[in-house]
PDB file of C-alpha atoms in Angstrom:
ATOM      1  CA  UNK T   2      -9.197 263.156  37.327  1.00  0.00           C
ATOM      2  CA  UNK T   3      -8.724 265.081  34.098  1.00  0.00           C
ATOM      3  CA  UNK T   4     -10.861 264.354  31.054  1.00  0.00           C
ATOM      4  CA  UNK T   5      -7.785 263.973  28.854  1.00  0.00           C
ATOM      5  CA  UNK T   6      -6.306 261.476  31.315  1.00  0.00           C
ATOM      6  CA  UNK T   7      -9.472 259.380  31.246  1.00  0.00           C
ATOM      7  CA  UNK T   8      -9.521 259.459  27.432  1.00  0.00           C
ATOM      8  CA  UNK T   9      -5.839 258.426  27.356  1.00  0.00           C
ATOM      9  CA  UNK T  10      -6.507 255.479  29.687  1.00  0.00           C
ATOM     10  CA  UNK T  11      -9.406 254.281  27.513  1.00  0.00           C
ATOM     11  CA  UNK T  12      -7.274 254.587  24.364  1.00  0.00           C
ATOM     12  CA  UNK T  13      -4.426 252.678  26.040  1.00  0.00           C
ATOM     13  CA  UNK T  14      -6.892 249.927  26.963  1.00  0.00           C
ATOM     14  CA  UNK T  15      -7.792 249.602  23.271  1.00  0.00           C
ATOM     15  CA  UNK T  16      -4.109 249.263  22.356  1.00  0.00           C
ATOM     16  CA  UNK T  17      -3.703 246.595  25.042  1.00  0.00           C
ATOM     17  CA  UNK T  18      -6.443 244.543  23.381  1.00  0.00           C
ATOM     18  CA  UNK T  19      -4.573 244.759  20.063  1.00  0.00           C
ATOM     19  CA  UNK T  20      -1.303 243.650  21.661  1.00  0.00           C
ATOM     20  CA  UNK T  21      -3.019 240.670  23.262  1.00  0.00           C
ATOM     21  CA  UNK T  22      -4.421 239.690  19.859  1.00  0.00           C
ATOM     22  CA  UNK T  23      -0.891 239.916  18.457  1.00  0.00           C
ATOM     23  CA  UNK T  24       0.389 237.600  21.209  1.00  0.00           C
ATOM     24  CA  UNK T  25      -2.287 235.052  20.297  1.00  0.00           C
ATOM     25  CA  UNK T  26      -0.846 234.680  16.774  1.00  0.00           C
ATOM     26  CA  UNK T  27       2.757 234.148  17.906  1.00  0.00           C
ATOM     27  CA  UNK T  28       4.292 230.895  16.595  1.00  0.00           C
ATOM     28  CA  UNK T  29       6.736 229.197  18.925  1.00  0.00           C
ATOM     29  CA  UNK T  30       7.852 226.340  16.609  1.00  0.00           C
ATOM     30  CA  UNK T  31      11.336 227.009  15.216  1.00  0.00           C
ATOM     31  CA  UNK T  32      10.830 224.472  12.432  1.00  0.00           C
ATOM     32  CA  UNK T  33       7.761 226.261  11.110  1.00  0.00           C
ATOM     33  CA  UNK T  34       8.064 228.590   8.136  1.00  0.00           C
ATOM     34  CA  UNK T  35       6.164 231.335   9.928  1.00  0.00           C
ATOM     35  CA  UNK T  36       8.173 231.065  13.137  1.00  0.00           C
ATOM     36  CA  UNK T  37       8.023 234.388  14.978  1.00  0.00           C
ATOM     37  CA  UNK T  38      11.489 235.970  15.518  1.00  0.00           C
ATOM     38  CA  UNK T  39      12.513 236.464  19.122  1.00  0.00           C
ATOM     39  CA  UNK T  40      12.936 240.207  18.605  1.00  0.00           C
ATOM     40  CA  UNK T  41       9.255 240.482  17.711  1.00  0.00           C
ATOM     41  CA  UNK T  42       8.249 238.480  20.771  1.00  0.00           C
ATOM     42  CA  UNK T  43      10.414 240.717  22.956  1.00  0.00           C
ATOM     43  CA  UNK T  44       9.065 243.932  21.453  1.00  0.00           C
ATOM     44  CA  UNK T  45       5.445 242.777  21.606  1.00  0.00           C
ATOM     45  CA  UNK T  46       5.667 241.716  25.238  1.00  0.00           C
ATOM     46  CA  UNK T  47       7.507 244.952  26.057  1.00  0.00           C
ATOM     47  CA  UNK T  48       4.810 247.055  24.409  1.00  0.00           C
ATOM     48  CA  UNK T  49       2.133 245.155  26.331  1.00  0.00           C
ATOM     49  CA  UNK T  50       3.856 245.810  29.653  1.00  0.00           C
ATOM     50  CA  UNK T  51       4.467 249.457  28.771  1.00  0.00           C
ATOM     51  CA  UNK T  52       0.792 249.925  27.947  1.00  0.00           C
ATOM     52  CA  UNK T  53      -0.280 248.475  31.288  1.00  0.00           C
ATOM     53  CA  UNK T  54       2.230 250.652  33.157  1.00  0.00           C
ATOM     54  CA  UNK T  55       1.097 253.747  31.253  1.00  0.00           C
ATOM     55  CA  UNK T  56      -2.554 253.151  32.161  1.00  0.00           C
ATOM     56  CA  UNK T  57      -1.794 252.443  35.826  1.00  0.00           C
ATOM     57  CA  UNK T  58       0.526 255.435  36.233  1.00  0.00           C
ATOM     58  CA  UNK T  59      -1.980 257.751  34.558  1.00  0.00           C
ATOM     59  CA  UNK T  60      -4.653 256.486  36.914  1.00  0.00           C
ATOM     60  CA  UNK T  61      -2.593 256.612  40.113  1.00  0.00           C
ATOM     61  CA  UNK T  62      -0.187 259.508  39.613  1.00  0.00           C
ATOM     62  CA  UNK T  63      -2.156 262.007  37.534  1.00  0.00           C
ATOM     63  CA  UNK T  64      -2.554 264.372  40.531  1.00  0.00           C
ATOM     64  CA  UNK T  65       0.498 263.536  42.616  1.00  0.00           C
ATOM     65  CA  UNK T  66       3.959 262.444  41.405  1.00  0.00           C
ATOM     66  CA  UNK T  67       3.071 263.099  37.785  1.00  0.00           C
ATOM     67  CA  UNK T  68       6.748 263.096  36.914  1.00  0.00           C
ATOM     68  CA  UNK T  69       6.659 259.289  37.113  1.00  0.00           C
ATOM     69  CA  UNK T  70       4.828 259.272  33.763  1.00  0.00           C
ATOM     70  CA  UNK T  71       8.238 259.755  32.167  1.00  0.00           C
ATOM     71  CA  UNK T  72       8.924 256.043  32.828  1.00  0.00           C
ATOM     72  CA  UNK T  73       6.273 254.539  30.486  1.00  0.00           C
ATOM     73  CA  UNK T  74       6.913 257.255  27.890  1.00  0.00           C
ATOM     74  CA  UNK T  75      10.643 256.516  27.570  1.00  0.00           C
ATOM     75  CA  UNK T  76       9.997 252.767  27.831  1.00  0.00           C
ATOM     76  CA  UNK T  77       7.493 252.971  24.966  1.00  0.00           C
ATOM     77  CA  UNK T  78      10.068 254.761  22.813  1.00  0.00           C
ATOM     78  CA  UNK T  79      12.630 252.003  23.420  1.00  0.00           C
ATOM     79  CA  UNK T  80      10.024 249.258  22.771  1.00  0.00           C
ATOM     80  CA  UNK T  81       8.986 250.918  19.493  1.00  0.00           C
ATOM     81  CA  UNK T  82      12.601 251.121  18.343  1.00  0.00           C
ATOM     82  CA  UNK T  83      13.032 247.399  19.024  1.00  0.00           C
ATOM     83  CA  UNK T  84       9.733 246.699  17.240  1.00  0.00           C
ATOM     84  CA  UNK T  85      10.825 248.648  14.129  1.00  0.00           C
ATOM     85  CA  UNK T  86      14.040 246.633  13.968  1.00  0.00           C
ATOM     86  CA  UNK T  87      12.055 243.402  14.230  1.00  0.00           C
ATOM     87  CA  UNK T  88       9.833 244.474  11.342  1.00  0.00           C
ATOM     88  CA  UNK T  89      12.825 245.330   9.158  1.00  0.00           C
ATOM     89  CA  UNK T  90      14.510 242.001   9.946  1.00  0.00           C
ATOM     90  CA  UNK T  91      11.335 240.133   8.986  1.00  0.00           C
ATOM     91  CA  UNK T  92      11.113 242.016   5.705  1.00  0.00           C
ATOM     92  CA  UNK T  93      14.752 241.246   4.944  1.00  0.00           C
ATOM     93  CA  UNK T  94      14.192 237.546   5.758  1.00  0.00           C
ATOM     94  CA  UNK T  95      11.432 237.443   3.169  1.00  0.00           C
ATOM     95  CA  UNK T  96      13.629 239.141   0.558  1.00  0.00           C
ATOM     96  CA  UNK T  97      11.630 242.330   0.879  1.00  0.00           C
ATOM     97  CA  UNK T  98      13.057 245.797   0.997  1.00  0.00           C
ATOM     98  CA  UNK T  99      13.182 246.998   4.620  1.00  0.00           C
ATOM     99  CA  UNK T 100      10.762 249.770   5.252  1.00  0.00           C
ATOM    100  CA  UNK T 101      12.186 253.235   5.438  1.00  0.00           C
ATOM    101  CA  UNK T 102      11.374 254.439   8.927  1.00  0.00           C
ATOM    102  CA  UNK T 103      11.700 257.852  10.456  1.00  0.00           C
ATOM    103  CA  UNK T 104      12.688 256.010  13.622  1.00  0.00           C
ATOM    104  CA  UNK T 105      15.986 255.173  11.925  1.00  0.00           C
ATOM    105  CA  UNK T 106      16.688 258.902  11.836  1.00  0.00           C
ATOM    106  CA  UNK T 107      15.418 259.888  15.278  1.00  0.00           C
ATOM    107  CA  UNK T 108      16.548 256.803  17.182  1.00  0.00           C
ATOM    108  CA  UNK T 109      19.600 257.292  19.417  1.00  0.00           C
ATOM    109  CA  UNK T 110      20.157 253.509  19.638  1.00  0.00           C
ATOM    110  CA  UNK T 111      21.388 252.830  16.126  1.00  0.00           C
ATOM    111  CA  UNK T 112      24.866 251.495  15.544  1.00  0.00           C
ATOM    112  CA  UNK T 113      25.991 254.925  14.394  1.00  0.00           C
ATOM    113  CA  UNK T 114      23.478 257.434  15.782  1.00  0.00           C
ATOM    114  CA  UNK T 115      23.605 260.913  14.333  1.00  0.00           C
ATOM    115  CA  UNK T 116      23.946 264.069  16.362  1.00  0.00           C
ATOM    116  CA  UNK T 117      20.499 265.081  15.131  1.00  0.00           C
ATOM    117  CA  UNK T 118      18.981 261.890  16.536  1.00  0.00           C
ATOM    118  CA  UNK T 119      20.636 262.398  19.900  1.00  0.00           C
ATOM    119  CA  UNK T 120      19.570 266.052  20.124  1.00  0.00           C
ATOM    120  CA  UNK T 121      16.030 265.257  19.048  1.00  0.00           C
ATOM    121  CA  UNK T 122      15.682 262.462  21.599  1.00  0.00           C
ATOM    122  CA  UNK T 123      17.098 264.681  24.348  1.00  0.00           C
ATOM    123  CA  UNK T 124      14.729 267.508  23.389  1.00  0.00           C
ATOM    124  CA  UNK T 125      11.812 265.105  23.472  1.00  0.00           C
ATOM    125  CA  UNK T 126      12.660 263.843  26.957  1.00  0.00           C
ATOM    126  CA  UNK T 127      13.154 267.378  28.292  1.00  0.00           C
ATOM    127  CA  UNK T 128       9.859 268.526  26.782  1.00  0.00           C
ATOM    128  CA  UNK T 129       8.027 265.595  28.370  1.00  0.00           C
ATOM    129  CA  UNK T 130       9.485 266.472  31.787  1.00  0.00           C
ATOM    130  CA  UNK T 131       8.466 270.128  31.399  1.00  0.00           C
ATOM    131  CA  UNK T 132       4.915 269.155  30.481  1.00  0.00           C
ATOM    132  CA  UNK T 133       4.645 266.877  33.482  1.00  0.00           C
ATOM    133  CA  UNK T 134       6.167 269.390  35.912  1.00  0.00           C
ATOM    134  CA  UNK T 135       5.299 272.840  34.530  1.00  0.00           C
ATOM    135  CA  UNK T 136       2.432 272.019  32.154  1.00  0.00           C
ATOM    136  CA  UNK T 137       3.958 274.338  29.518  1.00  0.00           C
ATOM    137  CA  UNK T 138       2.202 274.504  26.152  1.00  0.00           C
ATOM    138  CA  UNK T 139       5.299 274.827  23.976  1.00  0.00           C
ATOM    139  CA  UNK T 140       6.765 271.703  25.594  1.00  0.00           C
ATOM    140  CA  UNK T 141       3.488 269.908  24.929  1.00  0.00           C
ATOM    141  CA  UNK T 142       3.732 270.895  21.256  1.00  0.00           C
ATOM    142  CA  UNK T 143       7.263 269.437  21.019  1.00  0.00           C
ATOM    143  CA  UNK T 144       6.206 266.176  22.674  1.00  0.00           C
ATOM    144  CA  UNK T 145       3.102 265.783  20.514  1.00  0.00           C
ATOM    145  CA  UNK T 146       5.150 266.467  17.365  1.00  0.00           C
ATOM    146  CA  UNK T 147       7.580 263.690  18.260  1.00  0.00           C
ATOM    147  CA  UNK T 148       4.690 261.285  18.938  1.00  0.00           C
ATOM    148  CA  UNK T 149       3.087 262.152  15.604  1.00  0.00           C
ATOM    149  CA  UNK T 150       6.382 261.420  13.829  1.00  0.00           C
ATOM    150  CA  UNK T 151       6.452 258.006  15.489  1.00  0.00           C
ATOM    151  CA  UNK T 152       2.832 257.330  14.469  1.00  0.00           C
ATOM    152  CA  UNK T 153       3.527 258.173  10.821  1.00  0.00           C
ATOM    153  CA  UNK T 154       6.723 256.116  10.889  1.00  0.00           C
ATOM    154  CA  UNK T 155       4.993 253.098  12.404  1.00  0.00           C
ATOM    155  CA  UNK T 156       2.243 253.229   9.813  1.00  0.00           C
ATOM    156  CA  UNK T 157       4.723 253.565   6.945  1.00  0.00           C
ATOM    157  CA  UNK T 158       6.821 250.499   7.758  1.00  0.00           C
ATOM    158  CA  UNK T 159       3.857 248.345   8.817  1.00  0.00           C
ATOM    159  CA  UNK T 160       1.719 249.063   5.774  1.00  0.00           C
ATOM    160  CA  UNK T 161       3.242 246.009   4.067  1.00  0.00           C
ATOM    161  CA  UNK T 162       1.431 243.801   6.554  1.00  0.00           C
ATOM    162  CA  UNK T 163      -1.707 245.877   6.847  1.00  0.00           C
ATOM    163  CA  UNK T 164      -2.607 245.586   3.185  1.00  0.00           C
ATOM    164  CA  UNK T 165      -0.865 242.328   2.237  1.00  0.00           C
ATOM    165  CA  UNK T 166      -1.446 239.558   4.781  1.00  0.00           C
ATOM    166  CA  UNK T 167      -0.083 236.220   3.485  1.00  0.00           C
ATOM    167  CA  UNK T 168       0.115 234.011   6.582  1.00  0.00           C
ATOM    168  CA  UNK T 169      -0.771 233.956  10.269  1.00  0.00           C
ATOM    169  CA  UNK T 170       2.546 235.439  11.280  1.00  0.00           C
ATOM    170  CA  UNK T 171       1.595 238.632   9.492  1.00  0.00           C
ATOM    171  CA  UNK T 172      -1.226 239.100  12.017  1.00  0.00           C
ATOM    172  CA  UNK T 173       1.422 239.426  14.727  1.00  0.00           C
ATOM    173  CA  UNK T 174       2.939 242.399  12.895  1.00  0.00           C
ATOM    174  CA  UNK T 175      -0.493 243.750  11.973  1.00  0.00           C
ATOM    175  CA  UNK T 176      -1.896 243.836  15.524  1.00  0.00           C
ATOM    176  CA  UNK T 177       1.464 244.963  16.934  1.00  0.00           C
ATOM    177  CA  UNK T 178       1.574 247.871  14.499  1.00  0.00           C
ATOM    178  CA  UNK T 179      -2.022 248.889  15.159  1.00  0.00           C
ATOM    179  CA  UNK T 180      -1.481 248.588  18.904  1.00  0.00           C
ATOM    180  CA  UNK T 181       1.625 250.767  18.690  1.00  0.00           C
ATOM    181  CA  UNK T 182      -0.250 253.430  16.733  1.00  0.00           C
ATOM    182  CA  UNK T 183      -3.111 253.437  19.239  1.00  0.00           C
ATOM    183  CA  UNK T 184      -0.671 253.559  22.186  1.00  0.00           C
ATOM    184  CA  UNK T 185       1.094 256.576  20.694  1.00  0.00           C
ATOM    185  CA  UNK T 186      -2.307 258.167  20.117  1.00  0.00           C
ATOM    186  CA  UNK T 187      -3.101 257.646  23.818  1.00  0.00           C
ATOM    187  CA  UNK T 188       0.084 259.505  24.719  1.00  0.00           C
ATOM    188  CA  UNK T 189      -0.847 262.334  22.370  1.00  0.00           C
ATOM    189  CA  UNK T 190      -4.217 262.612  24.129  1.00  0.00           C
ATOM    190  CA  UNK T 191      -2.506 262.630  27.524  1.00  0.00           C
ATOM    191  CA  UNK T 192      -0.035 265.385  26.613  1.00  0.00           C
ATOM    192  CA  UNK T 193      -2.653 267.607  25.001  1.00  0.00           C
ATOM    193  CA  UNK T 194      -3.975 268.476  28.486  1.00  0.00           C
ATOM    194  CA  UNK T 195      -2.366 271.973  28.631  1.00  0.00           C
ATOM    195  CA  UNK T 196      -4.626 273.029  25.743  1.00  0.00           C
ATOM    196  CA  UNK T 197      -7.834 271.513  27.123  1.00  0.00           C
ATOM    197  CA  UNK T 198     -10.278 273.908  28.773  1.00  0.00           C
ATOM    198  CA  UNK T 199     -12.491 272.769  31.652  1.00  0.00           C
ATOM    199  CA  UNK T 200     -10.386 269.624  31.720  1.00  0.00           C
ATOM    200  CA  UNK T 201     -11.096 268.708  35.323  1.00  0.00           C
ATOM    201  CA  UNK T 202     -13.910 266.250  35.847  1.00  0.00           C
ATOM    202  CA  UNK T 203     -16.548 267.425  38.357  1.00  0.00           C
ATOM    203  CA  UNK T 204     -18.390 264.824  40.346  1.00  0.00           C
ATOM    204  CA  UNK T 205     -22.072 265.506  40.874  1.00  0.00           C
ATOM    205  CA  UNK T 206     -23.085 264.929  44.435  1.00  0.00           C
ATOM    206  CA  UNK T 207     -26.133 262.730  44.659  1.00  0.00           C
ATOM    207  CA  UNK T 208     -28.710 263.574  47.321  1.00  0.00           C
ATOM    208  CA  UNK T 209     -28.708 261.156  50.188  1.00  0.00           C
ATOM    209  CA  UNK T 210     -31.855 259.051  50.000  1.00  0.00           C
ATOM    210  CA  UNK T 211     -32.847 257.506  53.291  1.00  0.00           C
ATOM    211  CA  UNK T 212     -35.058 254.516  53.784  1.00  0.00           C
ATOM    212  CA  UNK T 213     -38.736 255.165  54.264  1.00  0.00           C
ATOM    213  CA  UNK T 214     -38.729 253.374  57.611  1.00  0.00           C
ATOM    214  CA  UNK T 215     -35.875 255.495  58.941  1.00  0.00           C
ATOM    215  CA  UNK T 216     -37.623 258.650  57.745  1.00  0.00           C
ATOM    216  CA  UNK T 217     -40.867 257.686  59.474  1.00  0.00           C
ATOM    217  CA  UNK T 218     -39.015 256.853  62.687  1.00  0.00           C
ATOM    218  CA  UNK T 219     -37.275 260.217  62.673  1.00  0.00           C
ATOM    219  CA  UNK T 220     -40.577 262.026  62.062  1.00  0.00           C
ATOM    220  CA  UNK T 221     -42.194 260.199  64.969  1.00  0.00           C
ATOM    221  CA  UNK T 222     -39.226 260.977  67.221  1.00  0.00           C
ATOM    222  CA  UNK T 223     -39.476 264.649  66.307  1.00  0.00           C
ATOM    223  CA  UNK T 224     -43.197 264.625  67.072  1.00  0.00           C
ATOM    224  CA  UNK T 225     -42.616 263.002  70.461  1.00  0.00           C
ATOM    225  CA  UNK T 226     -39.902 265.497  71.303  1.00  0.00           C
ATOM    226  CA  UNK T 227     -42.215 268.354  70.325  1.00  0.00           C
ATOM    227  CA  UNK T 228     -44.974 266.928  72.543  1.00  0.00           C
ATOM    228  CA  UNK T 229     -42.614 266.595  75.506  1.00  0.00           C
ATOM    229  CA  UNK T 230     -41.438 270.165  75.057  1.00  0.00           C
ATOM    230  CA  UNK T 231     -45.036 271.417  74.855  1.00  0.00           C
ATOM    231  CA  UNK T 232     -45.998 269.551  78.042  1.00  0.00           C
ATOM    232  CA  UNK T 233     -42.961 270.947  79.836  1.00  0.00           C
ATOM    233  CA  UNK T 234     -43.881 274.473  78.825  1.00  0.00           C
ATOM    234  CA  UNK T 235     -47.486 273.954  79.979  1.00  0.00           C
ATOM    235  CA  UNK T 236     -46.335 272.667  83.376  1.00  0.00           C
ATOM    236  CA  UNK T 237     -44.057 275.683  83.765  1.00  0.00           C
ATOM    237  CA  UNK T 238     -46.924 278.040  82.968  1.00  0.00           C
ATOM    238  CA  UNK T 239     -49.237 276.225  85.424  1.00  0.00           C
ATOM    239  CA  UNK T 240     -46.618 276.398  88.174  1.00  0.00           C
ATOM    240  CA  UNK T 241     -46.216 280.129  87.634  1.00  0.00           C
ATOM    241  CA  UNK T 242     -49.995 280.637  87.730  1.00  0.00           C
ATOM    242  CA  UNK T 243     -50.297 278.591  90.938  1.00  0.00           C
ATOM    243  CA  UNK T 244     -47.534 280.633  92.557  1.00  0.00           C
ATOM    244  CA  UNK T 245     -49.300 283.852  91.647  1.00  0.00           C
ATOM    245  CA  UNK T 246     -52.601 282.511  92.992  1.00  0.00           C
ATOM    246  CA  UNK T 247     -51.007 281.436  96.268  1.00  0.00           C
ATOM    247  CA  UNK T 248     -49.427 284.866  96.684  1.00  0.00           C
ATOM    248  CA  UNK T 249     -52.734 286.609  96.089  1.00  0.00           C
ATOM    249  CA  UNK T 250     -54.564 284.321  98.553  1.00  0.00           C
ATOM    250  CA  UNK T 251     -51.938 284.976 101.205  1.00  0.00           C
ATOM    251  CA  UNK T 252     -52.370 288.702 100.783  1.00  0.00           C
ATOM    252  CA  UNK T 253     -56.165 288.417 101.075  1.00  0.00           C
ATOM    253  CA  UNK T 254     -55.922 286.324 104.256  1.00  0.00           C
ATOM    254  CA  UNK T 255     -53.617 288.861 105.873  1.00  0.00           C
ATOM    255  CA  UNK T 256     -55.981 291.709 105.022  1.00  0.00           C
ATOM    256  CA  UNK T 257     -59.024 289.843 106.394  1.00  0.00           C
ATOM    257  CA  UNK T 258     -57.473 288.781 109.715  1.00  0.00           C
ATOM    258  CA  UNK T 259     -55.574 291.951 110.528  1.00  0.00           C
ATOM    259  CA  UNK T 260     -57.212 295.235 111.824  1.00  0.00           C
ATOM    260  CA  UNK T 261     -56.483 298.625 110.402  1.00  0.00           C
ATOM    261  CA  UNK T 262     -53.030 299.617 111.352  1.00  0.00           C
ATOM    262  CA  UNK T 263     -52.601 302.786 113.399  1.00  0.00           C
ATOM    263  CA  UNK T 264     -49.353 304.438 112.521  1.00  0.00           C
ATOM    264  CA  UNK T 265     -48.938 305.753 116.090  1.00  0.00           C
ATOM    265  CA  UNK T 266     -50.167 302.598 117.797  1.00  0.00           C
ATOM    266  CA  UNK T 267     -47.768 301.033 120.284  1.00  0.00           C
ATOM    267  CA  UNK T 268     -45.411 303.881 119.606  1.00  0.00           C
ATOM    268  CA  UNK T 269     -44.546 303.994 123.289  1.00  0.00           C
ATOM    269  CA  UNK T 270     -45.331 300.371 124.071  1.00  0.00           C
ATOM    270  CA  UNK T 271     -41.824 299.537 125.044  1.00  0.00           C
ATOM    271  CA  UNK T 272     -41.328 302.679 127.205  1.00  0.00           C
ATOM    272  CA  UNK T 273     -42.929 303.871 130.448  1.00  0.00           C
ATOM    273  CA  UNK T 274     -46.088 306.096 130.457  1.00  0.00           C
ATOM    274  CA  UNK T 275     -45.762 309.857 130.777  1.00  0.00           C
ATOM    275  CA  UNK T 276     -47.376 309.863 134.198  1.00  0.00           C
ATOM    276  CA  UNK T 277     -44.864 307.474 135.627  1.00  0.00           C
ATOM    277  CA  UNK T 278     -42.128 309.715 134.366  1.00  0.00           C
ATOM    278  CA  UNK T 279     -43.679 312.769 136.110  1.00  0.00           C
ATOM    279  CA  UNK T 280     -44.037 310.882 139.435  1.00  0.00           C
ATOM    280  CA  UNK T 281     -40.424 309.882 139.365  1.00  0.00           C
ATOM    281  CA  UNK T 282     -39.378 313.454 138.748  1.00  0.00           C
ATOM    282  CA  UNK T 283     -41.406 314.806 141.765  1.00  0.00           C
ATOM    283  CA  UNK T 284     -39.957 312.279 144.115  1.00  0.00           C
ATOM    284  CA  UNK T 285     -36.444 313.300 143.188  1.00  0.00           C
TER     285      UNK T 285
END
């Protein structure tokens, strides 16, 4: 796993905690003054799901099928657009001036989206794909720039609730805004990977520690095997010595029992004597 991926997952986990805190302060009573609008509930739940998906995809598909990370990225953009509309509607309901948001300029989902918004959104999506597939630095710069714009925009239109909390409903917007900012920061950390050096995490292999009993047993087995081999070698040496001794004894016995050998002895043992041959010749 990459170090930037691990840092992004940890940052996304922090944003998930903030979204859960925002869900805790949701008011479900329609008769209450601080009743939470349905658009805020939808956007908050959507952001929570997107954060979980982002963390899981980064954990599972960081090495293989990295292109799937485009799903939580685009989903987060849509959820943030819905969230910004919910904030503006809440401000208008309280007779407050809706916050000016950069999202209104870059969002392709407005009632009358501009060509600039459409081109910018398309460029962002293409740059994200190129980072995930090719790991190009210039595409990473484009993606990070878009995320930074969203972070600044989110902070600008949520500052009304960050510094002026009047009721419990404001905590929903506060934690939602903070969670959105942290989630976008996690995506910035994830897409900064092309610029990170020595980004790959190296696992240190721990030496295998065996039990003392197993070690002693193996030592004893090795000793026994060494003893058996030594005994086998000794028996082989003794057998060779005995064979040599037996050969030498046999040679000595043959020399003691036998008389000196005459090279011409029994040379004519199998033939007749010379005198017999002469007699036979005279008779003929």
